Amino acid sequence: MREKNLLLHLGHFCKKFEVYLQLWSTNSDFPSKLINSISYINNSGGKRIRPFMVCETANLFDVNFKNSIAAAVSIEMLHTYSLIHDDLPSMDDDDYRRGRKTLHNKYDEAIAILTGDSLLTESFSLLARNYGKKNPKMCANLILHLAKSSGGAGLVGGQILDLYPKSKTLKDMSKMQFMKTGELISCSSAFGAILGNTSKQDYNNMTFFGDKIGRAFQITDDLLDLSGDLKVLGKKTKKDKEQGKLTLLDFKGVDKAKIIAQDYIQEAIESLLKYGKKAKTLIDLSNYIITRIR
Ligand code: GRG
């Protein structure tokens, strides 16, 4: 029942969110080819977990939708760029994403690279345009946090380590996965604290919360790759085995990995308890991270 309510709430959020996503990721000055490719990926129906986390964590600190939506769109634009580039033949080489043709498959490789480039660049511009004048210090913090989470010590570095692993140890594999997946998820909840101009303690708490969610999210992703339903997932499964990629499942086995994910979610939920009723949706989202089937 709580999951049903969460999905209704998330669905309602997505409807409002997607209007802004389309509005702010395209611009009438862009060539029509670029507007078309961005619109194609925007309309492919992602889960919108990261932007939802931004708005819900911001809400904990009394920041309303109107003031958190630009930060939420910015993170989703950056996430979308990473998916487009990850799907390229030179990277993960996927033909389908979210149940539709990947961008290079629908258009061509140049369009896919450039669409990703545009989303990445404009994600930072969006933050500057929306928060720069109102609150320059907060805006700089948002930009710096997003850059750190998505650059060489975050998403991009994680992708490099995935393509060229340093070793086959659990420690290096976990580090790579956190950089590739966890950093941006953790950035989403940290954004809520930055938007709320919170105490250092609340900022650290939100980073901790996102860290645990990011780790549990990745384990669920690995489990879905192993035994998820291709049609529901909208992308190819069993890719990790096919590509000889190690995941936590190889080190711990499926049952233990599920327990580890559950423990992360428990820690994430405990970090929310001090916020009382306001954290209800985030608690439900935390549980959903490991029960999701897509
Ligand atoms: C190209 C710099 C660069 C990085 C790519 C996105 C990525 C890093 C790799 C994708 C491989 C992968 C499956 C990672 C696991 C976590 C992840 C990012 C899953 C996709 O996120 P979801 O499930 O996607 O939130 P939707 O489609 O719902 O937005």
mmCIF file of C-alpha atoms and ligand atoms in Angstrom:
data_model
loop_
_atom_site.group_PDB
_atom_site.id
_atom_site.type_symbol
_atom_site.label_atom_id
_atom_site.label_comp_id
_atom_site.label_asym_id
_atom_site.label_seq_id
_atom_site.Cartn_x
_atom_site.Cartn_y
_atom_site.Cartn_z
ATOM 1 C CA MET A 1 0.000 0.000 0.000
ATOM 2 C CA ARG A 2 2.798 2.408 0.896
ATOM 3 C CA GLU A 3 4.564 1.540 -2.365
ATOM 4 C CA LYS A 4 1.329 2.138 -4.271
ATOM 5 C CA ASN A 5 0.987 5.574 -2.659
ATOM 6 C CA LEU A 6 4.621 6.369 -3.374
ATOM 7 C CA LEU A 7 4.235 5.433 -7.039
ATOM 8 C CA LEU A 8 1.135 7.638 -7.298
ATOM 9 C CA HIS A 9 3.034 10.510 -5.712
ATOM 10 C CA LEU A 10 6.060 9.895 -7.968
ATOM 11 C CA GLY A 11 3.786 9.724 -11.030
ATOM 12 C CA HIS A 12 2.200 13.058 -10.099
ATOM 13 C CA PHE A 13 5.681 14.562 -9.596
ATOM 14 C CA CYS A 14 6.868 13.228 -12.986
ATOM 15 C CA LYS A 15 3.996 14.939 -14.812
ATOM 16 C CA LYS A 16 4.932 18.359 -13.378
ATOM 17 C CA PHE A 17 8.676 17.704 -13.593
ATOM 18 C CA GLU A 18 8.674 16.691 -17.253
ATOM 19 C CA VAL A 19 7.143 20.003 -18.330
ATOM 20 C CA TYR A 20 10.151 21.843 -16.827
ATOM 21 C CA LEU A 21 12.607 19.255 -18.126
ATOM 22 C CA GLN A 22 11.469 19.849 -21.685
ATOM 23 C CA LEU A 23 11.282 23.628 -21.225
ATOM 24 C CA TRP A 24 14.762 24.016 -19.730
ATOM 25 C CA SER A 25 16.731 21.407 -21.648
ATOM 26 C CA THR A 26 15.782 22.855 -25.039
ATOM 27 C CA ASN A 27 15.858 26.372 -26.388
ATOM 28 C CA SER A 28 14.431 27.876 -29.563
ATOM 29 C CA ASP A 29 17.987 28.931 -30.534
ATOM 30 C CA PHE A 30 19.044 25.248 -30.764
ATOM 31 C CA PRO A 31 19.112 23.569 -34.213
ATOM 32 C CA SER A 32 15.907 21.598 -34.763
ATOM 33 C CA LYS A 33 17.864 18.319 -34.981
ATOM 34 C CA LEU A 34 19.073 18.887 -31.415
ATOM 35 C CA ILE A 35 15.622 19.851 -30.155
ATOM 36 C CA ASN A 36 14.264 16.635 -31.696
ATOM 37 C CA SER A 37 16.908 14.376 -30.162
ATOM 38 C CA ILE A 38 16.566 15.974 -26.695
ATOM 39 C CA SER A 39 12.772 15.686 -26.929
ATOM 40 C CA TYR A 40 13.106 12.011 -27.915
ATOM 41 C CA ILE A 41 15.160 11.174 -24.818
ATOM 42 C CA ASN A 42 13.044 13.400 -22.534
ATOM 43 C CA ASN A 43 9.921 11.530 -23.623
ATOM 44 C CA SER A 44 11.350 8.069 -23.008
ATOM 45 C CA GLY A 45 10.030 7.824 -19.447
ATOM 46 C CA GLY A 46 12.852 7.505 -16.923
ATOM 47 C CA LYS A 47 11.996 6.799 -13.308
ATOM 48 C CA ARG A 48 13.085 10.344 -12.250
ATOM 49 C CA ILE A 49 14.449 9.067 -8.925
ATOM 50 C CA ARG A 50 17.200 11.717 -8.692
ATOM 51 C CA PRO A 51 15.029 14.811 -9.303
ATOM 52 C CA PHE A 52 12.383 13.389 -6.973
ATOM 53 C CA MET A 53 15.082 13.068 -4.293
ATOM 54 C CA VAL A 54 16.141 16.688 -4.857
ATOM 55 C CA CYS A 55 12.610 18.051 -4.382
ATOM 56 C CA GLU A 56 11.718 15.739 -1.494
ATOM 57 C CA THR A 57 14.928 16.394 0.466
ATOM 58 C CA ALA A 58 14.561 20.134 -0.190
ATOM 59 C CA ASN A 59 11.025 19.855 1.198
ATOM 60 C CA LEU A 60 12.463 18.540 4.492
ATOM 61 C CA PHE A 61 14.038 21.975 4.860
ATOM 62 C CA ASP A 62 10.921 23.924 3.793
ATOM 63 C CA VAL A 63 12.103 24.622 0.245
ATOM 64 C CA ASN A 64 9.091 24.376 -2.050
ATOM 65 C CA PHE A 65 8.840 22.840 -5.535
ATOM 66 C CA LYS A 66 9.131 26.245 -7.210
ATOM 67 C CA ASN A 67 12.551 26.766 -5.634
ATOM 68 C CA SER A 68 13.918 23.228 -6.014
ATOM 69 C CA ILE A 69 12.718 22.316 -9.517
ATOM 70 C CA ALA A 70 15.649 23.900 -11.412
ATOM 71 C CA ALA A 71 18.167 21.928 -9.332
ATOM 72 C CA ALA A 72 16.104 18.779 -9.919
ATOM 73 C CA VAL A 73 16.023 19.323 -13.699
ATOM 74 C CA SER A 74 19.745 20.048 -13.741
ATOM 75 C CA ILE A 75 20.603 16.690 -12.127
ATOM 76 C CA GLU A 76 18.274 14.787 -14.456
ATOM 77 C CA MET A 77 19.836 16.489 -17.505
ATOM 78 C CA LEU A 78 23.260 15.417 -16.331
ATOM 79 C CA HIS A 79 22.038 11.873 -15.620
ATOM 80 C CA THR A 80 20.464 11.708 -19.093
ATOM 81 C CA TYR A 81 23.720 12.754 -20.758
ATOM 82 C CA SER A 82 25.515 9.950 -18.896
ATOM 83 C CA LEU A 83 22.995 7.353 -20.102
ATOM 84 C CA ILE A 84 23.267 8.538 -23.727
ATOM 85 C CA HIS A 85 27.064 8.376 -23.663
ATOM 86 C CA ASP A 86 27.103 5.076 -21.750
ATOM 87 C CA ASP A 87 24.964 3.496 -24.489
ATOM 88 C CA LEU A 88 27.418 4.459 -27.270
ATOM 89 C CA PRO A 89 29.232 1.696 -29.198
ATOM 90 C CA SER A 90 32.559 2.810 -27.702
ATOM 91 C CA MET A 91 31.177 2.331 -24.189
ATOM 92 C CA ASP A 92 28.417 -0.114 -23.210
ATOM 93 C CA ASP A 93 27.083 -0.461 -26.754
ATOM 94 C CA ASP A 94 23.353 -0.780 -26.129
ATOM 95 C CA ASP A 95 20.577 -0.795 -28.702
ATOM 96 C CA TYR A 96 17.699 -0.207 -26.284
ATOM 97 C CA ARG A 97 17.160 2.046 -23.280
ATOM 98 C CA ARG A 98 13.875 2.587 -21.449
ATOM 99 C CA GLY A 99 12.215 0.273 -23.963
ATOM 100 C CA ARG A 100 13.105 2.456 -26.953
ATOM 101 C CA LYS A 101 15.989 2.665 -29.391
ATOM 102 C CA THR A 102 19.082 4.267 -27.855
ATOM 103 C CA LEU A 103 19.829 7.707 -29.225
ATOM 104 C CA HIS A 104 22.709 6.674 -31.532
ATOM 105 C CA ASN A 105 20.496 3.879 -32.811
ATOM 106 C CA LYS A 106 17.531 6.188 -33.460
ATOM 107 C CA TYR A 107 19.643 8.993 -35.010
ATOM 108 C CA ASP A 108 23.413 8.522 -35.327
ATOM 109 C CA GLU A 109 26.499 8.543 -33.151
ATOM 110 C CA ALA A 110 27.366 12.201 -33.731
ATOM 111 C CA ILE A 111 23.875 13.296 -32.715
ATOM 112 C CA ALA A 112 24.030 11.100 -29.592
ATOM 113 C CA ILE A 113 27.414 12.503 -28.522
ATOM 114 C CA LEU A 114 26.331 16.081 -29.149
ATOM 115 C CA THR A 115 22.957 15.626 -27.428
ATOM 116 C CA GLY A 116 24.813 14.376 -24.354
ATOM 117 C CA ASP A 117 27.242 17.299 -24.591
ATOM 118 C CA SER A 118 24.381 19.790 -24.758
ATOM 119 C CA LEU A 119 22.560 18.297 -21.750
ATOM 120 C CA LEU A 120 25.779 18.265 -19.729
ATOM 121 C CA THR A 121 26.709 21.849 -20.539
ATOM 122 C CA GLU A 122 23.202 23.232 -20.112
ATOM 123 C CA SER A 123 22.737 21.471 -16.757
ATOM 124 C CA PHE A 124 25.316 23.832 -15.240
ATOM 125 C CA SER A 125 23.949 26.852 -17.085
ATOM 126 C CA LEU A 126 20.491 26.094 -15.668
ATOM 127 C CA LEU A 127 21.832 26.262 -12.104
ATOM 128 C CA ALA A 128 23.628 29.546 -12.795
ATOM 129 C CA ARG A 129 20.565 31.107 -14.435
ATOM 130 C CA ASN A 130 18.136 30.095 -11.715
ATOM 131 C CA TYR A 131 20.112 30.589 -8.526
ATOM 132 C CA GLY A 132 23.043 32.858 -9.450
ATOM 133 C CA LYS A 133 21.373 36.220 -8.899
ATOM 134 C CA LYS A 134 19.162 35.187 -5.962
ATOM 135 C CA ASN A 135 21.875 33.510 -3.943
ATOM 136 C CA PRO A 136 25.390 33.426 -5.474
ATOM 137 C CA LYS A 137 26.944 31.451 -2.610
ATOM 138 C CA MET A 138 24.305 28.747 -2.695
ATOM 139 C CA CYS A 139 24.533 28.643 -6.491
ATOM 140 C CA ALA A 140 28.305 28.163 -6.369
ATOM 141 C CA ASN A 141 27.822 25.317 -3.872
ATOM 142 C CA LEU A 142 25.319 23.594 -6.157
ATOM 143 C CA ILE A 143 27.619 23.931 -9.165
ATOM 144 C CA LEU A 144 30.682 22.730 -7.273
ATOM 145 C CA HIS A 145 28.838 19.745 -5.809
ATOM 146 C CA LEU A 146 27.459 18.714 -9.187
ATOM 147 C CA ALA A 147 30.887 19.094 -10.820
ATOM 148 C CA LYS A 148 32.551 16.998 -8.125
ATOM 149 C CA SER A 149 29.923 14.246 -8.373
ATOM 150 C CA SER A 150 30.000 14.078 -12.156
ATOM 151 C CA GLY A 151 33.665 14.719 -12.976
ATOM 152 C CA GLY A 152 36.853 12.686 -12.727
ATOM 153 C CA ALA A 153 36.358 11.754 -9.081
ATOM 154 C CA GLY A 154 32.695 10.888 -9.703
ATOM 155 C CA LEU A 155 30.665 9.692 -12.675
ATOM 156 C CA VAL A 156 33.340 10.106 -15.373
ATOM 157 C CA GLY A 157 36.086 8.579 -13.213
ATOM 158 C CA GLY A 158 33.781 5.686 -12.320
ATOM 159 C CA GLN A 159 33.045 5.053 -15.985
ATOM 160 C CA ILE A 160 36.784 4.965 -16.764
ATOM 161 C CA LEU A 161 37.376 2.462 -13.948
ATOM 162 C CA ASP A 162 34.479 0.382 -15.249
ATOM 163 C CA LEU A 163 36.016 0.268 -18.733
ATOM 164 C CA TYR A 164 39.589 -0.175 -17.437
ATOM 165 C CA PRO A 165 39.383 -1.774 -13.957
ATOM 166 C CA LYS A 166 42.308 -1.208 -11.603
ATOM 167 C CA SER A 167 41.963 -4.686 -10.099
ATOM 168 C CA LYS A 168 39.443 -7.434 -9.519
ATOM 169 C CA THR A 169 39.089 -6.779 -5.799
ATOM 170 C CA LEU A 170 35.833 -6.110 -3.987
ATOM 171 C CA LYS A 171 37.261 -2.817 -2.690
ATOM 172 C CA ASP A 172 38.084 -1.441 -6.162
ATOM 173 C CA MET A 173 34.844 -2.736 -7.686
ATOM 174 C CA SER A 174 32.774 -1.101 -4.922
ATOM 175 C CA LYS A 175 34.655 2.177 -5.294
ATOM 176 C CA MET A 176 34.107 2.201 -9.056
ATOM 177 C CA GLN A 177 30.375 1.465 -8.660
ATOM 178 C CA PHE A 178 29.949 4.196 -6.079
ATOM 179 C CA MET A 179 31.674 6.746 -8.303
ATOM 180 C CA LYS A 180 29.610 5.727 -11.323
ATOM 181 C CA THR A 181 26.208 5.439 -9.648
ATOM 182 C CA GLY A 182 26.298 6.559 -6.028
ATOM 183 C CA GLU A 183 27.901 9.982 -6.372
ATOM 184 C CA LEU A 184 25.085 11.504 -8.428
ATOM 185 C CA ILE A 185 22.399 9.946 -6.227
ATOM 186 C CA SER A 186 24.140 11.280 -3.138
ATOM 187 C CA CYS A 187 24.438 14.677 -4.858
ATOM 188 C CA SER A 188 20.628 14.677 -5.265
ATOM 189 C CA SER A 189 19.969 14.578 -1.526
ATOM 190 C CA ALA A 190 22.888 16.926 -0.782
ATOM 191 C CA PHE A 191 21.213 19.388 -3.192
ATOM 192 C CA GLY A 192 18.162 19.397 -0.895
ATOM 193 C CA ALA A 193 20.348 20.466 2.021
ATOM 194 C CA ILE A 194 22.202 23.090 -0.038
ATOM 195 C CA LEU A 195 18.901 24.557 -1.274
ATOM 196 C CA GLY A 196 17.690 24.640 2.328
ATOM 197 C CA ASN A 197 20.840 26.416 3.513
ATOM 198 C CA THR A 198 20.993 23.885 6.334
ATOM 199 C CA SER A 199 23.449 23.318 9.156
ATOM 200 C CA LYS A 200 26.597 21.317 8.401
ATOM 201 C CA GLN A 201 25.031 18.466 10.384
ATOM 202 C CA ASP A 202 21.946 18.294 8.150
ATOM 203 C CA TYR A 203 24.110 18.572 5.034
ATOM 204 C CA ASN A 204 26.253 15.641 6.235
ATOM 205 C CA ASN A 205 23.113 13.718 7.113
ATOM 206 C CA MET A 206 21.665 14.214 3.626
ATOM 207 C CA THR A 207 24.958 13.160 2.040
ATOM 208 C CA PHE A 208 24.955 10.055 4.263
ATOM 209 C CA PHE A 209 21.344 9.312 3.288
ATOM 210 C CA GLY A 210 22.143 9.606 -0.446
ATOM 211 C CA ASP A 211 25.274 7.512 -0.045
ATOM 212 C CA LYS A 212 23.275 4.593 1.409
ATOM 213 C CA ILE A 213 20.525 4.973 -1.192
ATOM 214 C CA GLY A 214 23.140 5.015 -3.971
ATOM 215 C CA ARG A 215 24.767 1.804 -2.747
ATOM 216 C CA ALA A 216 21.431 -0.005 -2.382
ATOM 217 C CA PHE A 217 20.327 1.304 -5.807
ATOM 218 C CA GLN A 218 23.425 -0.203 -7.441
ATOM 219 C CA ILE A 219 22.935 -3.630 -5.810
ATOM 220 C CA THR A 220 19.326 -3.653 -7.036
ATOM 221 C CA ASP A 221 20.575 -2.706 -10.491
ATOM 222 C CA ASP A 222 22.962 -5.676 -10.417
ATOM 223 C CA LEU A 223 20.163 -8.004 -9.263
ATOM 224 C CA LEU A 224 17.859 -6.724 -12.016
ATOM 225 C CA ASP A 225 20.592 -7.236 -14.597
ATOM 226 C CA LEU A 226 20.858 -10.842 -13.447
ATOM 227 C CA SER A 227 17.206 -11.776 -13.181
ATOM 228 C CA GLY A 228 15.011 -8.799 -14.091
ATOM 229 C CA ASP A 229 12.363 -8.850 -16.805
ATOM 230 C CA LEU A 230 13.779 -7.458 -20.047
ATOM 231 C CA LYS A 231 10.378 -6.070 -21.088
ATOM 232 C CA VAL A 232 9.802 -4.251 -17.781
ATOM 233 C CA LEU A 233 13.378 -2.971 -17.619
ATOM 234 C CA GLY A 234 13.333 -1.775 -21.218
ATOM 235 C CA LYS A 235 16.957 -2.758 -21.753
ATOM 236 C CA LYS A 236 19.077 -5.849 -22.242
ATOM 237 C CA THR A 237 19.705 -8.028 -19.177
ATOM 238 C CA LYS A 238 22.610 -10.337 -18.179
ATOM 239 C CA LYS A 239 25.083 -7.818 -19.560
ATOM 240 C CA ASP A 240 27.425 -7.994 -16.558
ATOM 241 C CA LYS A 241 28.069 -11.716 -17.124
ATOM 242 C CA GLU A 242 28.293 -11.260 -20.896
ATOM 243 C CA GLN A 243 30.893 -8.507 -20.518
ATOM 244 C CA GLY A 244 32.754 -10.286 -17.698
ATOM 245 C CA LYS A 245 31.972 -7.432 -15.272
ATOM 246 C CA LEU A 246 32.239 -8.170 -11.571
ATOM 247 C CA THR A 247 29.505 -6.997 -9.197
ATOM 248 C CA LEU A 248 28.804 -7.519 -5.508
ATOM 249 C CA LEU A 249 26.846 -10.638 -6.486
ATOM 250 C CA ASP A 250 30.079 -12.342 -7.582
ATOM 251 C CA PHE A 251 31.725 -11.656 -4.230
ATOM 252 C CA LYS A 252 28.812 -12.241 -1.865
ATOM 253 C CA GLY A 253 26.154 -14.214 -3.733
ATOM 254 C CA VAL A 254 22.565 -13.139 -4.374
ATOM 255 C CA ASP A 255 21.101 -13.732 -0.905
ATOM 256 C CA LYS A 256 23.857 -11.930 0.981
ATOM 257 C CA ALA A 257 23.789 -9.039 -1.533
ATOM 258 C CA LYS A 258 20.044 -8.612 -0.857
ATOM 259 C CA ILE A 259 20.732 -8.459 2.892
ATOM 260 C CA ILE A 260 23.477 -5.870 2.359
ATOM 261 C CA ALA A 261 21.105 -3.721 0.266
ATOM 262 C CA GLN A 262 18.433 -4.037 2.967
ATOM 263 C CA ASP A 263 20.959 -2.938 5.612
ATOM 264 C CA TYR A 264 21.863 0.154 3.555
ATOM 265 C CA ILE A 265 18.179 1.041 3.306
ATOM 266 C CA GLN A 266 17.751 0.584 7.044
ATOM 267 C CA GLU A 267 20.628 3.005 7.672
ATOM 268 C CA ALA A 268 19.159 5.467 5.145
ATOM 269 C CA ILE A 269 15.763 5.356 6.880
ATOM 270 C CA GLU A 270 17.306 5.810 10.330
ATOM 271 C CA SER A 271 19.026 8.977 9.118
ATOM 272 C CA LEU A 272 15.585 10.395 8.233
ATOM 273 C CA LEU A 273 13.803 9.706 11.499
ATOM 274 C CA LYS A 274 14.758 13.030 13.067
ATOM 275 C CA TYR A 275 12.724 14.864 10.398
ATOM 276 C CA GLY A 276 9.456 13.269 11.556
ATOM 277 C CA LYS A 277 6.355 13.148 9.341
ATOM 278 C CA LYS A 278 7.978 15.267 6.644
ATOM 279 C CA ALA A 279 10.284 12.357 5.783
ATOM 280 C CA LYS A 280 7.463 9.877 5.095
ATOM 281 C CA THR A 281 7.796 10.031 1.298
ATOM 282 C CA LEU A 282 11.581 9.674 1.442
ATOM 283 C CA ILE A 283 11.185 6.649 3.724
ATOM 284 C CA ASP A 284 8.789 5.085 1.220
ATOM 285 C CA LEU A 285 11.200 5.939 -1.600
ATOM 286 C CA SER A 286 14.036 4.280 0.332
ATOM 287 C CA ASN A 287 12.058 1.041 0.582
ATOM 288 C CA TYR A 288 11.146 1.248 -3.116
ATOM 289 C CA ILE A 289 14.833 1.463 -4.120
ATOM 290 C CA ILE A 290 15.242 -2.251 -3.330
ATOM 291 C CA THR A 291 11.770 -3.517 -4.273
ATOM 292 C CA ARG A 292 11.682 -1.828 -7.690
ATOM 293 C CA ILE A 293 11.421 -4.049 -10.743
ATOM 294 C CA ARG A 294 12.698 -1.481 -13.244
HETATM 295 C C1 GRG B 1 29.255 8.134 -19.779
HETATM 296 C C2 GRG B 1 30.401 9.579 -18.072
HETATM 297 C C3 GRG B 1 29.535 8.449 -18.385
HETATM 298 C C4 GRG B 1 29.030 7.731 -17.366
HETATM 299 C C5 GRG B 1 28.085 6.639 -17.531
HETATM 300 C C6 GRG B 1 25.136 6.029 -16.449
HETATM 301 C C7 GRG B 1 26.410 5.324 -16.377
HETATM 302 C C8 GRG B 1 27.684 6.094 -16.194
HETATM 303 C C9 GRG B 1 26.430 4.023 -16.539
HETATM 304 C C10 GRG B 1 25.176 3.242 -16.804
HETATM 305 C C11 GRG B 1 25.426 1.858 -16.398
HETATM 306 C C12 GRG B 1 24.555 1.503 -15.268
HETATM 307 C C13 GRG B 1 23.464 0.554 -15.550
HETATM 308 C C14 GRG B 1 24.751 2.011 -14.083
HETATM 309 C C15 GRG B 1 23.929 1.607 -12.926
HETATM 310 C C16 GRG B 1 23.170 2.715 -12.328
HETATM 311 C C17 GRG B 1 22.420 3.543 -13.267
HETATM 312 C C18 GRG B 1 23.016 4.850 -13.546
HETATM 313 C C19 GRG B 1 21.264 3.113 -13.777
HETATM 314 C C20 GRG B 1 20.389 3.934 -14.593
HETATM 315 O O1 GRG B 1 19.694 4.835 -13.766
HETATM 316 P P1 GRG B 1 18.122 4.764 -13.587
HETATM 317 O O2 GRG B 1 17.698 3.345 -13.317
HETATM 318 O O3 GRG B 1 17.674 5.159 -15.047
HETATM 319 O O4 GRG B 1 17.683 5.785 -12.610
HETATM 320 P P2 GRG B 1 16.311 5.836 -15.557
HETATM 321 O O5 GRG B 1 16.157 5.279 -16.942
HETATM 322 O O6 GRG B 1 15.184 5.452 -14.662
HETATM 323 O O7 GRG B 1 16.573 7.295 -15.560
#
